């Protein structure tokens, strides 16, 4: 029987990154580098998460998929033999590029649907998503060539606790001043359409993928709303056959009973006990399908995200 699994985070240098992962979660980060992403649970080539707890410590997620995939996944299908999801924390000190991920059936790349949950936000935090009503493909291309794309894209103010579902094909960019928990398909295909005229870490403009982006963008996707704020649990993303993400708010001392099945618990604020494990804010715990029902107990007022299919 596989136990609940914790993994060593994988920090990723990004030109738009910051240092809040150290400030908020006590993470040890490479000295002096802008760290934009921490890959919490990953089965990507060159970035595979290593187990940090229990008798399997030192093995990685790729080893689990190759040796115990049935116990790990249960009825959840893999992504062409890979773990189906990728979990990240994003620290956007500056605005990310305006980008889109390809939809299913696109002639190249991997489809990618994702969800963002805002864990921390400055007073001017925001995101861009979708298109303003009435913007045509031709108008978008014209504004892109003139460097005035902001007129085409809704700018959405953000506060901690806000969430946005990002189906593949939705144009989007995360604004500076945000720290976000990201849940996504196991894919890393991104088409940049605009990068705010900045240079990369090497001092040169980063590569754009305008033609691919123009083909991948859903131009009927206008003015998408943030996730509704009501409910406990609160559904922040529901992508059929891919994943469902819920926010749960627990008061100190209360418990949450989870049924069996592959799922991931991510602690946004507070702390949890799960058997002999204690989970602090920022921690992500993978619950294998073979584990059976699990009880979570809140050590303090706690907000968590639960991902399952």
XYZ file of C-alpha atoms in Angstrom:
309
model
C 0.000 0.000 0.000
C 1.364 3.379 -1.012
C 1.358 6.027 1.760
C 0.518 9.723 1.421
C 3.391 11.226 -0.563
C 5.296 14.479 -0.154
C 7.860 15.662 -2.712
C 10.869 17.963 -2.816
C 9.878 21.176 -4.651
C 11.693 22.050 -7.871
C 12.364 25.830 -8.069
C 12.411 27.290 -11.589
C 14.179 30.507 -12.573
C 11.990 32.931 -14.551
C 12.641 36.484 -15.704
C 9.363 37.613 -14.099
C 9.916 35.778 -10.792
C 10.584 36.980 -7.259
C 11.533 35.698 -3.792
C 8.188 35.336 -2.017
C 8.422 31.552 -1.846
C 11.175 32.067 0.726
C 9.329 34.838 2.539
C 5.930 33.103 2.771
C 6.849 29.428 2.969
C 10.439 29.405 4.199
C 11.689 27.799 0.991
C 15.420 27.591 0.344
C 15.914 29.220 -3.056
C 18.979 29.557 -5.287
C 20.800 32.691 -4.183
C 20.000 35.909 -6.052
C 17.887 34.335 -8.811
C 14.327 35.392 -9.710
C 12.316 32.247 -8.942
C 9.016 32.373 -10.766
C 7.805 28.812 -10.310
C 8.094 25.990 -7.827
C 7.057 22.679 -9.355
C 5.448 20.842 -6.459
C 4.390 17.579 -8.130
C 5.861 16.996 -11.572
C 6.406 14.132 -13.988
C 8.020 16.138 -16.784
C 11.192 15.225 -18.684
C 14.094 16.818 -16.845
C 11.902 17.863 -13.908
C 10.634 14.818 -12.022
C 9.575 15.171 -8.379
C 11.488 13.111 -5.806
C 9.610 11.622 -2.841
C 10.536 13.310 0.440
C 8.858 11.113 3.068
C 8.347 7.521 4.176
C 9.849 4.247 2.962
C 9.888 5.376 -0.695
C 11.918 8.541 -0.023
C 14.497 9.020 -2.776
C 12.387 7.361 -5.464
C 10.688 9.702 -7.893
C 7.293 10.064 -9.508
C 8.544 8.570 -12.760
C 9.580 5.431 -10.840
C 6.105 5.251 -9.304
C 4.446 5.566 -12.706
C 6.648 2.821 -14.118
C 6.274 0.419 -11.184
C 3.047 1.146 -9.267
C 0.838 3.120 -11.643
C -2.337 1.156 -10.869
C -1.986 1.631 -7.102
C -1.164 5.283 -7.653
C -3.805 6.276 -10.217
C -6.690 3.858 -9.709
C -9.310 4.694 -12.354
C -7.699 8.009 -13.382
C -6.043 7.637 -16.797
C -2.426 8.623 -17.253
C -1.281 11.260 -19.725
C 0.378 9.018 -22.322
C 2.089 7.082 -19.529
C 2.860 10.174 -17.407
C 1.234 11.342 -14.181
C -1.879 13.242 -15.366
C -1.409 16.519 -13.444
C 1.256 19.109 -12.771
C 1.172 21.277 -9.636
C 3.028 24.577 -9.310
C 3.250 27.691 -7.179
C 3.847 30.819 -9.277
C 5.478 33.950 -7.870
C 4.860 36.711 -10.403
C 6.856 39.768 -9.360
C 6.271 41.037 -12.910
C 3.596 40.262 -15.498
C 3.957 36.985 -17.391
C 3.888 36.921 -21.165
C 0.517 37.000 -22.895
C 0.110 33.399 -23.952
C -2.177 30.566 -24.929
C -2.009 26.781 -24.645
C -3.148 24.584 -27.529
C -6.540 22.848 -27.429
C -7.037 19.115 -28.024
C -6.534 18.165 -31.659
C -4.111 21.011 -32.340
C -1.566 19.838 -34.941
C 1.435 20.378 -32.626
C 2.234 20.528 -28.924
C 0.287 19.163 -25.947
C -3.144 20.464 -24.895
C -3.118 22.276 -21.584
C -6.041 23.269 -19.387
C -5.224 24.810 -16.007
C -6.587 26.675 -13.002
C -5.155 29.497 -10.893
C -5.880 30.131 -7.215
C -4.562 33.411 -5.795
C -2.816 32.808 -2.468
C -1.305 36.281 -2.080
C -1.828 39.562 -3.924
C -0.594 43.138 -3.768
C -2.978 46.097 -4.012
C -2.569 46.331 -7.797
C -2.611 42.584 -8.535
C -4.446 41.558 -11.695
C -4.620 39.112 -14.560
C -5.545 39.254 -18.220
C -7.902 36.628 -19.649
C -9.868 36.112 -22.837
C -10.771 38.940 -25.219
C -12.897 42.050 -24.941
C -16.323 41.649 -26.512
C -16.341 42.475 -30.219
C -12.611 42.032 -30.849
C -12.084 40.170 -34.115
C -9.106 38.126 -35.191
C -8.111 40.863 -37.649
C -8.371 43.613 -34.995
C -6.312 41.545 -32.591
C -3.566 41.040 -35.170
C -3.582 44.760 -36.003
C -3.228 45.756 -32.339
C -0.520 43.154 -31.827
C 1.531 44.594 -34.671
C 1.102 48.104 -33.265
C 2.116 47.008 -29.748
C -1.219 47.994 -28.164
C -2.699 44.638 -27.205
C -3.882 45.880 -23.806
C -6.894 47.393 -25.578
C -7.998 43.901 -26.648
C -7.769 42.006 -23.359
C -9.803 42.359 -20.154
C -7.715 43.350 -17.124
C -9.189 41.685 -14.031
C -8.276 42.962 -10.523
C -7.295 40.209 -8.074
C -7.421 39.598 -4.353
C -6.250 36.639 -2.291
C -8.826 33.867 -2.647
C -9.779 34.679 -6.227
C -9.551 31.929 -8.825
C -9.658 31.654 -12.607
C -10.278 28.590 -14.777
C -8.147 28.600 -17.925
C -9.303 26.075 -20.522
C -6.935 25.468 -23.399
C -7.399 28.109 -26.080
C -7.993 30.934 -23.563
C -5.621 33.868 -23.961
C -4.146 34.827 -20.575
C -1.369 36.467 -18.585
C -0.791 36.601 -14.846
C -0.066 40.111 -13.639
C 2.731 41.169 -11.335
C 2.184 41.129 -7.570
C 0.475 37.728 -7.457
C 1.361 34.395 -5.890
C -0.739 31.629 -7.382
C -1.324 27.912 -6.886
C -1.593 26.367 -10.346
C -3.199 23.031 -11.203
C -2.877 21.866 -14.798
C -2.745 19.021 -17.220
C 0.684 17.451 -17.484
C 1.792 19.589 -20.396
C 4.360 22.308 -20.940
C 3.353 23.709 -24.341
C 3.014 27.494 -24.278
C 2.660 29.867 -27.222
C 3.751 33.415 -26.363
C 1.968 36.047 -28.401
C 3.329 39.146 -26.631
C 5.982 39.696 -23.943
C 5.482 43.380 -23.093
C 8.608 44.355 -25.088
C 11.011 43.106 -22.380
C 14.188 41.057 -22.596
C 14.859 37.652 -21.084
C 17.483 36.625 -18.546
C 20.080 36.588 -21.351
C 19.326 40.209 -22.272
C 17.604 39.315 -25.544
C 13.887 39.294 -26.373
C 12.262 35.960 -25.610
C 10.927 33.885 -28.498
C 7.361 34.557 -29.592
C 5.047 32.069 -31.301
C 2.594 34.413 -32.987
C 1.388 32.154 -35.791
C 0.803 29.176 -33.471
C -0.897 31.426 -30.918
C -3.200 32.979 -33.498
C -4.275 29.484 -34.555
C -4.757 28.278 -30.963
C -6.654 31.257 -29.477
C -10.411 30.843 -29.056
C -11.633 34.182 -30.451
C -15.159 33.477 -29.155
C -13.868 33.450 -25.563
C -14.799 36.919 -24.298
C -14.808 38.521 -20.827
C -14.379 35.282 -18.809
C -15.347 35.697 -15.125
C -13.447 34.710 -12.004
C -14.679 31.582 -10.245
C -17.762 32.092 -8.037
C -16.898 32.838 -4.414
C -19.800 31.040 -2.723
C -19.756 27.660 -1.027
C -17.669 25.515 1.261
C -16.519 23.447 -0.475
C -16.263 25.905 -3.347
C -15.600 24.642 -6.858
C -12.926 26.752 -8.517
C -12.388 24.581 -11.611
C -14.218 21.652 -13.159
C -12.677 20.251 -16.328
C -14.540 17.031 -17.197
C -12.245 14.017 -17.633
C -9.237 16.117 -16.539
C -9.574 17.448 -12.987
C -11.851 19.142 -10.469
C -10.471 21.604 -7.911
C -12.293 22.542 -4.701
C -11.454 25.057 -2.001
C -12.184 23.854 1.533
C -12.071 26.152 4.566
C -11.629 24.393 7.929
C -11.800 25.959 11.359
C -9.191 24.974 13.949
C -9.872 21.486 15.305
C -12.362 20.505 12.587
C -11.924 17.485 10.336
C -12.509 16.652 6.685
C -13.171 13.078 5.549
C -11.886 12.245 2.076
C -13.125 9.195 0.196
C -10.697 6.877 -1.567
C -9.262 7.831 -4.951
C -6.339 9.696 -6.457
C -6.283 13.249 -5.115
C -3.890 16.012 -4.107
C -4.225 18.217 -1.026
C -2.507 21.631 -1.219
C -2.449 23.783 1.925
C -2.862 27.475 1.119
C -2.948 28.786 4.684
C -2.904 27.108 8.091
C -1.785 23.575 8.919
C -3.219 20.056 8.784
C -2.608 16.690 10.363
C -3.044 13.557 8.271
C -2.209 10.499 10.347
C 1.418 10.983 11.357
C 1.990 13.723 8.764
C 1.751 17.461 9.388
C 1.172 19.675 6.361
C 2.071 23.372 6.508
C 1.096 26.195 4.164
C 2.563 25.635 0.699
C 2.727 21.838 1.128
C 1.258 19.524 -1.505
C 0.408 15.933 -0.553
C -0.449 13.262 -3.114
C -2.959 10.663 -1.892
C -2.641 7.482 -3.989
C -5.832 5.760 -5.129
C -4.988 2.591 -3.178
C -4.790 4.447 0.135
C -8.475 4.357 1.018
C -10.414 7.020 2.951
C -8.363 9.712 4.693
C -9.162 12.101 7.548
C -7.670 15.601 7.662
C -7.613 17.569 10.912
C -6.996 21.316 10.962
C -4.415 22.426 13.534
C -5.457 26.041 12.930
C -7.885 27.849 10.670
C -6.936 26.362 7.300
C -7.672 26.863 3.621
C -6.819 23.985 1.299
C -7.263 23.027 -2.332
C -8.387 19.503 -3.184
C -7.762 18.192 -6.705
C -9.311 15.002 -8.049
C -10.993 13.842 -11.229
